[in-house]
Coordinates of C-alpha atoms in Angstrom, one line a residue:
M1 CA -29.2 -23.6 2.3
I2 CA -29.7 -21.3 4.2
S3 CA -26.6 -21.8 5.6
S4 CA -24.6 -21.8 2.1
L5 CA -26.4 -18.4 1.8
V6 CA -25.3 -16.5 5.1
K7 CA -21.2 -17.8 4.1
P8 CA -21.6 -15.4 1.3
L9 CA -23.7 -12.8 2.2
G10 CA -21.2 -12.7 5.5
C11 CA -18.2 -12.5 3.5
M12 CA -19.4 -9.7 1.0
V13 CA -20.3 -7.8 4.5
A14 CA -16.7 -7.9 5.9
M15 CA -15.2 -7.0 2.7
R16 CA -17.1 -4.1 2.5
N17 CA -16.4 -3.4 5.7
K18 CA -12.7 -3.9 5.4
L19 CA -12.8 -1.2 1.9
L20 CA -14.8 1.5 4.5
T21 CA -12.3 1.2 6.8
L22 CA -9.2 1.4 4.1
A23 CA -11.5 4.2 3.3
A24 CA -11.7 5.6 6.3
L25 CA -8.1 5.2 6.6
A26 CA -7.1 7.1 3.8
L27 CA -9.0 10.1 4.4
L28 CA -7.7 10.3 8.1
A29 CA -4.2 9.5 6.5
G30 CA -5.2 12.5 4.2
C31 CA -6.6 14.9 6.9
S32 CA -3.7 14.5 9.4
A33 CA -0.6 15.0 7.3
N34 CA -1.1 17.7 4.4
P35 CA -2.7 19.8 7.0
I36 CA -0.1 19.3 8.7
Y37 CA 2.8 19.9 6.4
S38 CA 0.8 22.9 5.0
T39 CA 0.7 24.7 8.8
T40 CA 4.2 23.6 9.2
G41 CA 4.7 25.0 5.6
V42 CA 3.1 28.8 6.7
V43 CA 4.6 28.3 9.9
L44 CA 8.3 28.0 8.9
S45 CA 7.6 31.2 6.5
S46 CA 6.3 33.0 8.3
Y47 CA 9.0 32.3 11.0
S48 CA 11.8 32.9 7.9
E49 CA 9.9 36.0 7.0
G50 CA 9.7 37.7 10.3
E51 CA 12.3 36.5 12.8
A52 CA 14.9 34.9 10.7
T53 CA 16.2 37.5 7.6
P54 CA 16.3 40.4 10.1
Y55 CA 18.4 38.6 12.4
V56 CA 20.8 37.0 9.1
L57 CA 20.5 40.4 7.7
Q58 CA 22.6 41.4 11.2
M59 CA 24.5 39.2 10.8
S60 CA 28.3 39.8 10.6
D61 CA 29.8 36.3 9.1
P62 CA 29.0 35.5 5.9
E63 CA 30.0 33.2 5.0
M64 CA 28.1 31.6 7.8
A65 CA 24.9 33.1 6.1
C66 CA 25.7 31.2 3.1
A67 CA 25.9 28.3 4.5
L68 CA 22.5 28.8 6.1
G69 CA 21.2 29.4 2.7
E70 CA 22.6 26.4 0.9
G71 CA 21.2 24.3 4.2
I72 CA 17.6 26.0 4.4
D73 CA 16.2 26.8 1.2
P74 CA 16.0 23.1 -0.2
L75 CA 13.4 22.2 3.4
L76 CA 12.1 25.7 3.8
Y77 CA 11.4 25.8 -0.2
S78 CA 10.1 22.0 -0.5
F79 CA 7.3 23.4 1.8
S80 CA 5.7 24.9 -2.3
R81 CA 4.7 21.6 -3.3
V82 CA 2.3 21.8 -0.5
T83 CA 1.3 24.9 0.3
S84 CA 2.0 28.7 -1.3
A85 CA 5.7 29.1 -3.0
P86 CA 8.0 30.7 0.1
D87 CA 9.2 33.1 -3.0
S88 CA 10.3 36.2 -0.3
T89 CA 12.3 33.9 1.9
G90 CA 13.2 31.5 -0.9
S91 CA 14.7 34.9 -2.9
L92 CA 17.1 35.5 -0.3
L93 CA 17.8 32.0 0.4
M94 CA 18.8 31.1 -2.5
L95 CA 20.6 34.6 -2.8
L96 CA 23.1 33.8 0.0
A97 CA 23.3 30.3 -1.2
G98 CA 24.6 32.2 -4.8
N99 CA 27.4 33.6 -2.7
C100 CA 28.9 30.0 -1.6
S101 CA 29.1 29.7 -4.9
E102 CA 30.5 32.8 -5.6
Y103 CA 32.9 32.1 -2.9
R104 CA 34.6 29.2 -3.8
A105 CA 34.7 30.1 -7.6
W106 CA 37.0 33.5 -6.0
E107 CA 39.4 30.8 -4.7
A108 CA 39.5 28.8 -7.9
E109 CA 40.4 32.1 -9.6
L110 CA 42.7 33.4 -7.1
E111 CA 44.6 29.7 -7.4
Y112 CA 44.5 30.6 -11.4
L113 CA 46.3 34.1 -10.6
R114 CA 48.6 31.9 -8.8
H115 CA 49.5 29.2 -11.2
D116 CA 49.6 31.6 -13.9
Y117 CA 52.4 33.8 -12.1
A118 CA 54.4 30.9 -11.2
G119 CA 54.1 29.5 -14.3
N120 CA 52.2 25.9 -14.5
V121 CA 50.2 26.4 -17.5
P122 CA 48.7 22.8 -16.8
A123 CA 47.2 23.8 -13.1
A124 CA 46.4 27.3 -14.4
K125 CA 44.0 25.5 -16.9
D126 CA 42.7 23.3 -14.2
A127 CA 41.9 26.1 -11.2
R128 CA 40.6 28.5 -14.5
E129 CA 38.0 25.7 -15.9
R130 CA 36.6 25.4 -12.4
A131 CA 36.4 28.8 -11.6
K132 CA 33.9 29.1 -15.0
R133 CA 32.0 26.1 -13.8
L134 CA 31.5 27.7 -10.4
N135 CA 30.6 30.5 -11.7
A136 CA 27.6 28.9 -14.0
E137 CA 26.5 27.8 -10.7
T138 CA 26.3 31.1 -9.2
A139 CA 24.4 32.8 -12.1
K140 CA 21.9 29.3 -12.1
R141 CA 21.4 30.2 -8.4
R142 CA 21.3 33.7 -9.0
Y143 CA 18.9 34.0 -11.1
I144 CA 15.9 31.8 -9.8
A145 CA 16.9 34.4 -6.7
F146 CA 15.9 36.9 -9.1
Q147 CA 13.1 35.0 -10.6
R148 CA 11.8 34.5 -6.5
A149 CA 12.0 37.9 -5.5
M150 CA 9.6 39.4 -8.6
A151 CA 7.4 36.5 -8.1
A152 CA 6.9 37.8 -4.3
Y153 CA 5.7 40.6 -5.5
D154 CA 3.9 40.0 -8.3
F155 CA 6.3 41.9 -10.8
D156 CA 6.3 41.2 -14.6
P157 CA 9.6 42.6 -15.2
G158 CA 8.6 41.7 -18.9
A159 CA 5.8 43.9 -18.8
E160 CA 5.0 46.3 -21.4
E161 CA 3.9 49.6 -18.9
L162 CA 5.5 49.3 -16.0
E163 CA 3.9 48.8 -13.0
C164 CA 5.8 49.4 -9.9
P165 CA 4.9 46.4 -7.1
F166 CA 3.4 47.4 -3.9
L167 CA 5.8 47.1 -1.3
F168 CA 4.3 47.9 2.7
E169 CA 7.7 47.4 4.8
D170 CA 11.2 48.3 4.6
Q171 CA 11.7 44.3 4.4
D172 CA 9.7 43.7 0.9
E173 CA 11.5 47.1 -1.1
L174 CA 15.1 45.5 0.8
T175 CA 14.7 41.7 -0.9
F176 CA 12.4 43.6 -3.8
M177 CA 16.3 45.6 -4.6
V178 CA 18.8 43.1 -4.0
G179 CA 16.8 40.9 -6.2
L180 CA 17.4 42.8 -9.1
L181 CA 21.0 43.7 -7.3
T182 CA 20.9 39.4 -7.6
G183 CA 19.7 39.4 -11.2
M184 CA 22.4 41.8 -12.7
Q185 CA 24.9 39.6 -10.9
A186 CA 23.6 36.5 -12.7
I187 CA 24.7 38.0 -15.9
V188 CA 28.3 38.7 -14.8
N189 CA 28.5 35.5 -13.2
D190 CA 27.1 34.1 -16.4
A191 CA 29.2 35.9 -18.4
N192 CA 32.4 34.5 -16.5
S193 CA 31.3 31.0 -17.3
G194 CA 31.3 31.3 -20.7
A195 CA 27.8 31.9 -21.0
M196 CA 27.1 28.1 -19.5
A197 CA 24.0 29.0 -17.5
G198 CA 22.4 31.0 -20.2
V199 CA 21.2 33.8 -18.1
P200 CA 18.8 35.3 -20.4
R201 CA 20.0 39.0 -21.1
N202 CA 16.9 40.3 -21.4
I203 CA 16.4 40.9 -17.4
A204 CA 19.0 43.7 -17.3
P205 CA 16.8 46.2 -18.8
Q206 CA 13.6 44.8 -17.0
A207 CA 15.7 45.2 -13.5
E208 CA 16.7 49.1 -14.7
R209 CA 13.3 49.6 -14.9
A210 CA 12.1 48.4 -12.3
A211 CA 14.4 50.4 -10.3
T212 CA 12.8 53.2 -10.7
C213 CA 10.0 51.9 -8.1
L214 CA 12.7 52.5 -5.2
D215 CA 13.8 55.7 -3.7
N216 CA 17.6 55.8 -4.1
E217 CA 18.8 57.9 -1.3
K218 CA 17.0 55.8 1.1
W219 CA 18.7 52.6 0.4
G220 CA 22.3 54.3 -0.4
G221 CA 22.5 55.0 -3.9
L222 CA 22.1 50.9 -5.0
P223 CA 19.3 51.5 -7.4
N224 CA 20.7 54.2 -9.3
A225 CA 23.9 52.2 -9.1
V226 CA 22.1 49.2 -10.6
R227 CA 20.7 51.7 -13.4
S228 CA 23.8 52.7 -13.8
L229 CA 25.4 49.0 -14.4
V230 CA 23.2 48.5 -17.1
W231 CA 23.5 51.6 -18.6
L232 CA 27.3 50.3 -19.2
L233 CA 25.9 46.6 -20.6
L234 CA 23.5 48.3 -23.5
P235 CA 24.3 52.0 -23.5
D236 CA 20.7 52.1 -25.5
T237 CA 19.2 51.6 -22.2
R238 CA 20.1 54.9 -21.4
P239 CA 18.1 57.7 -20.7
A240 CA 18.6 61.3 -23.2
L241 CA 20.4 63.8 -20.5
S242 CA 20.8 61.4 -18.0
P243 CA 24.2 61.6 -16.4
D244 CA 27.7 59.9 -17.0
P245 CA 27.3 56.1 -15.7
W246 CA 30.4 56.3 -14.1
E247 CA 29.2 59.8 -12.4
V248 CA 26.4 58.1 -11.0
L249 CA 28.2 55.2 -9.7
E250 CA 30.8 57.3 -8.1
N251 CA 28.0 58.8 -6.5
S252 CA 26.1 56.3 -5.5
S253 CA 29.2 55.5 -3.5
K254 CA 29.2 57.9 -1.9
L255 CA 25.5 57.6 -0.8
S256 CA 26.2 53.9 0.7
V257 CA 28.7 54.9 3.1
D258 CA 25.8 57.5 4.5
A259 CA 23.3 54.8 4.3
G260 CA 26.2 52.6 6.6
F261 CA 26.3 49.2 4.1
R262 CA 28.7 50.0 1.1
V263 CA 26.5 48.0 -1.9
S264 CA 26.9 50.4 -4.2
M265 CA 30.7 50.5 -3.5
A266 CA 30.6 46.3 -4.5
L267 CA 28.7 47.1 -7.5
E268 CA 31.4 50.1 -8.6
A269 CA 34.0 47.7 -8.3
V270 CA 32.1 44.8 -10.7
A271 CA 31.6 47.7 -13.5
A272 CA 35.2 48.7 -13.0
E273 CA 36.8 45.2 -13.5
T274 CA 34.0 44.3 -16.0
F275 CA 34.8 46.6 -18.0
G276 CA 38.2 47.3 -17.6
K277 CA 38.9 50.0 -15.4
P278 CA 42.3 50.3 -13.3
E279 CA 41.7 53.1 -12.5
V280 CA 38.4 53.6 -11.0
L281 CA 39.1 50.4 -9.1
E282 CA 42.1 51.9 -7.4
D283 CA 40.3 54.7 -6.2
L284 CA 37.3 52.8 -4.9
I285 CA 39.6 50.1 -3.0
A286 CA 41.5 53.3 -1.7
R287 CA 37.9 54.6 -0.7
F288 CA 36.3 52.0 0.9
A289 CA 39.6 51.4 3.2
E290 CA 39.6 55.1 4.2
A291 CA 35.6 54.0 4.7
D292 CA 36.6 52.3 7.3
N293 CA 37.6 55.0 9.7
T294 CA 34.9 56.8 9.2
I295 CA 31.1 55.1 8.5
E296 CA 28.7 54.0 10.6
V297 CA 27.0 50.3 10.0
N298 CA 23.9 50.4 10.0
D299 CA 22.6 47.7 11.9
D300 CA 20.3 46.4 10.8
Y301 CA 22.1 45.4 7.3
R302 CA 25.3 44.5 8.4
L303 CA 25.4 41.5 6.3
L304 CA 25.2 43.7 3.8
D305 CA 28.3 45.7 4.4
E306 CA 30.2 43.0 5.1
V307 CA 29.6 41.4 1.6
A308 CA 30.7 44.3 -0.2
R309 CA 33.7 44.1 1.9
D310 CA 34.9 41.1 0.5
V311 CA 33.7 42.2 -3.0
I312 CA 35.8 44.5 -2.6
Q313 CA 39.1 42.3 -1.0
F314 CA 38.6 39.7 -3.9
S315 CA 39.2 42.8 -6.1
S316 CA 42.3 43.6 -4.4
D317 CA 43.1 40.0 -3.8
K318 CA 43.3 39.8 -8.0
H319 CA 45.4 42.5 -8.4
W320 CA 48.3 41.2 -5.6
T321 CA 47.9 37.9 -7.1
A322 CA 48.0 38.6 -10.1
N323 CA 51.2 40.9 -10.1
Y324 CA 52.9 40.0 -6.8
G325 CA 51.8 35.9 -6.7
Y326 CA 49.6 36.8 -3.1
R327 CA 46.7 37.8 -1.6
T328 CA 46.5 41.4 0.0
P329 CA 49.0 41.8 2.9
R330 CA 46.5 43.2 5.6
R331 CA 48.2 46.2 6.7
H332 CA 48.1 46.8 2.8
F333 CA 44.3 46.9 2.0
G334 CA 43.8 50.1 0.0
K335 CA 46.5 49.9 -2.0
M336 CA 47.7 48.4 -4.7
S337 CA 51.3 47.6 -4.2
P338 CA 53.4 46.8 -1.3
E339 CA 55.3 50.1 -1.5
R340 CA 57.1 50.8 1.5
E341 CA 54.9 53.1 4.1
E342 CA 56.7 56.1 5.1
E343 CA 59.0 56.1 7.9
V344 CA 57.4 55.7 10.8
E345 CA 57.9 58.5 13.7
T346 CA 60.5 56.8 16.3
M347 CA 61.2 57.3 19.9
D348 CA 64.6 59.6 19.8
L349 CA 66.6 57.7 22.6
D350 CA 69.6 59.8 23.1
D351 CA 67.7 61.7 25.9
L352 CA 67.0 59.0 27.8
L353 CA 71.1 57.3 28.0

């Protein structure tokens, strides 16, 4: 009798011990996993913001930088599942990833122009469609970068009353500023895709207001360049008595040379193409090439100047490919036709004979 009671009691004790063991293992697993993930996320976010971002901004290889954005963003931003979203660094990484998409869209666009020049209609149509899809991908990535940049500084771009964010360091100002620029680029890319990405156009006036939170001269005229582009896109947003947007863009380009990174010139090129101003584009490309002889590129933001160079180079290549069937020859950068260069001074060999 006693033995029959002891067995069930022993089983119950054993079962309870097993349950306690499983609970302890589960608790230990939770303690050993999540804190490590969280700590790793915090460390990676801190390192990326404090060390990796300044390093990348000093790089002179935009394609390597964009590959970094595509490769690292999913890993770094996945830590938003276990800790605070790394929006500041995440914005810059997604911006770089958007540049990769845009480079592929550029190649498809040039391919379209080459086939169009050669009269190969089916190949031209295929390349054109590919360019549209890649522009849509670029627009989506850039819209995400814009949203992350706004979230990083708890800034509500749609608030009725403008309340500028607290930007403690230059890197914060830069991240916020390029976030605004990226939002504008997203709209342009979406337009080039045939509105496949669905980027809301109301972020344009939001970016225009937010750009007033930044020092224009300190940042190479870029805040006013962003505002001018919005004024061209949405004339109703242009304040009374404000100067002509094209004059502001040209002045911003001059300030960008003084600052050592010509992002404002890239924005002026985008505006000239978007609004069909070939004379402005021709003058701008010539000014950019001429500035190569005088500019002292800012070492801290060398990548920005290199990305701007890619934008201007693409504008030049599009013109050359559409009109001559090939990209800009190296010695003709800054010119819009293959006209012969001035006669090169040659040595008179008669006296040596």
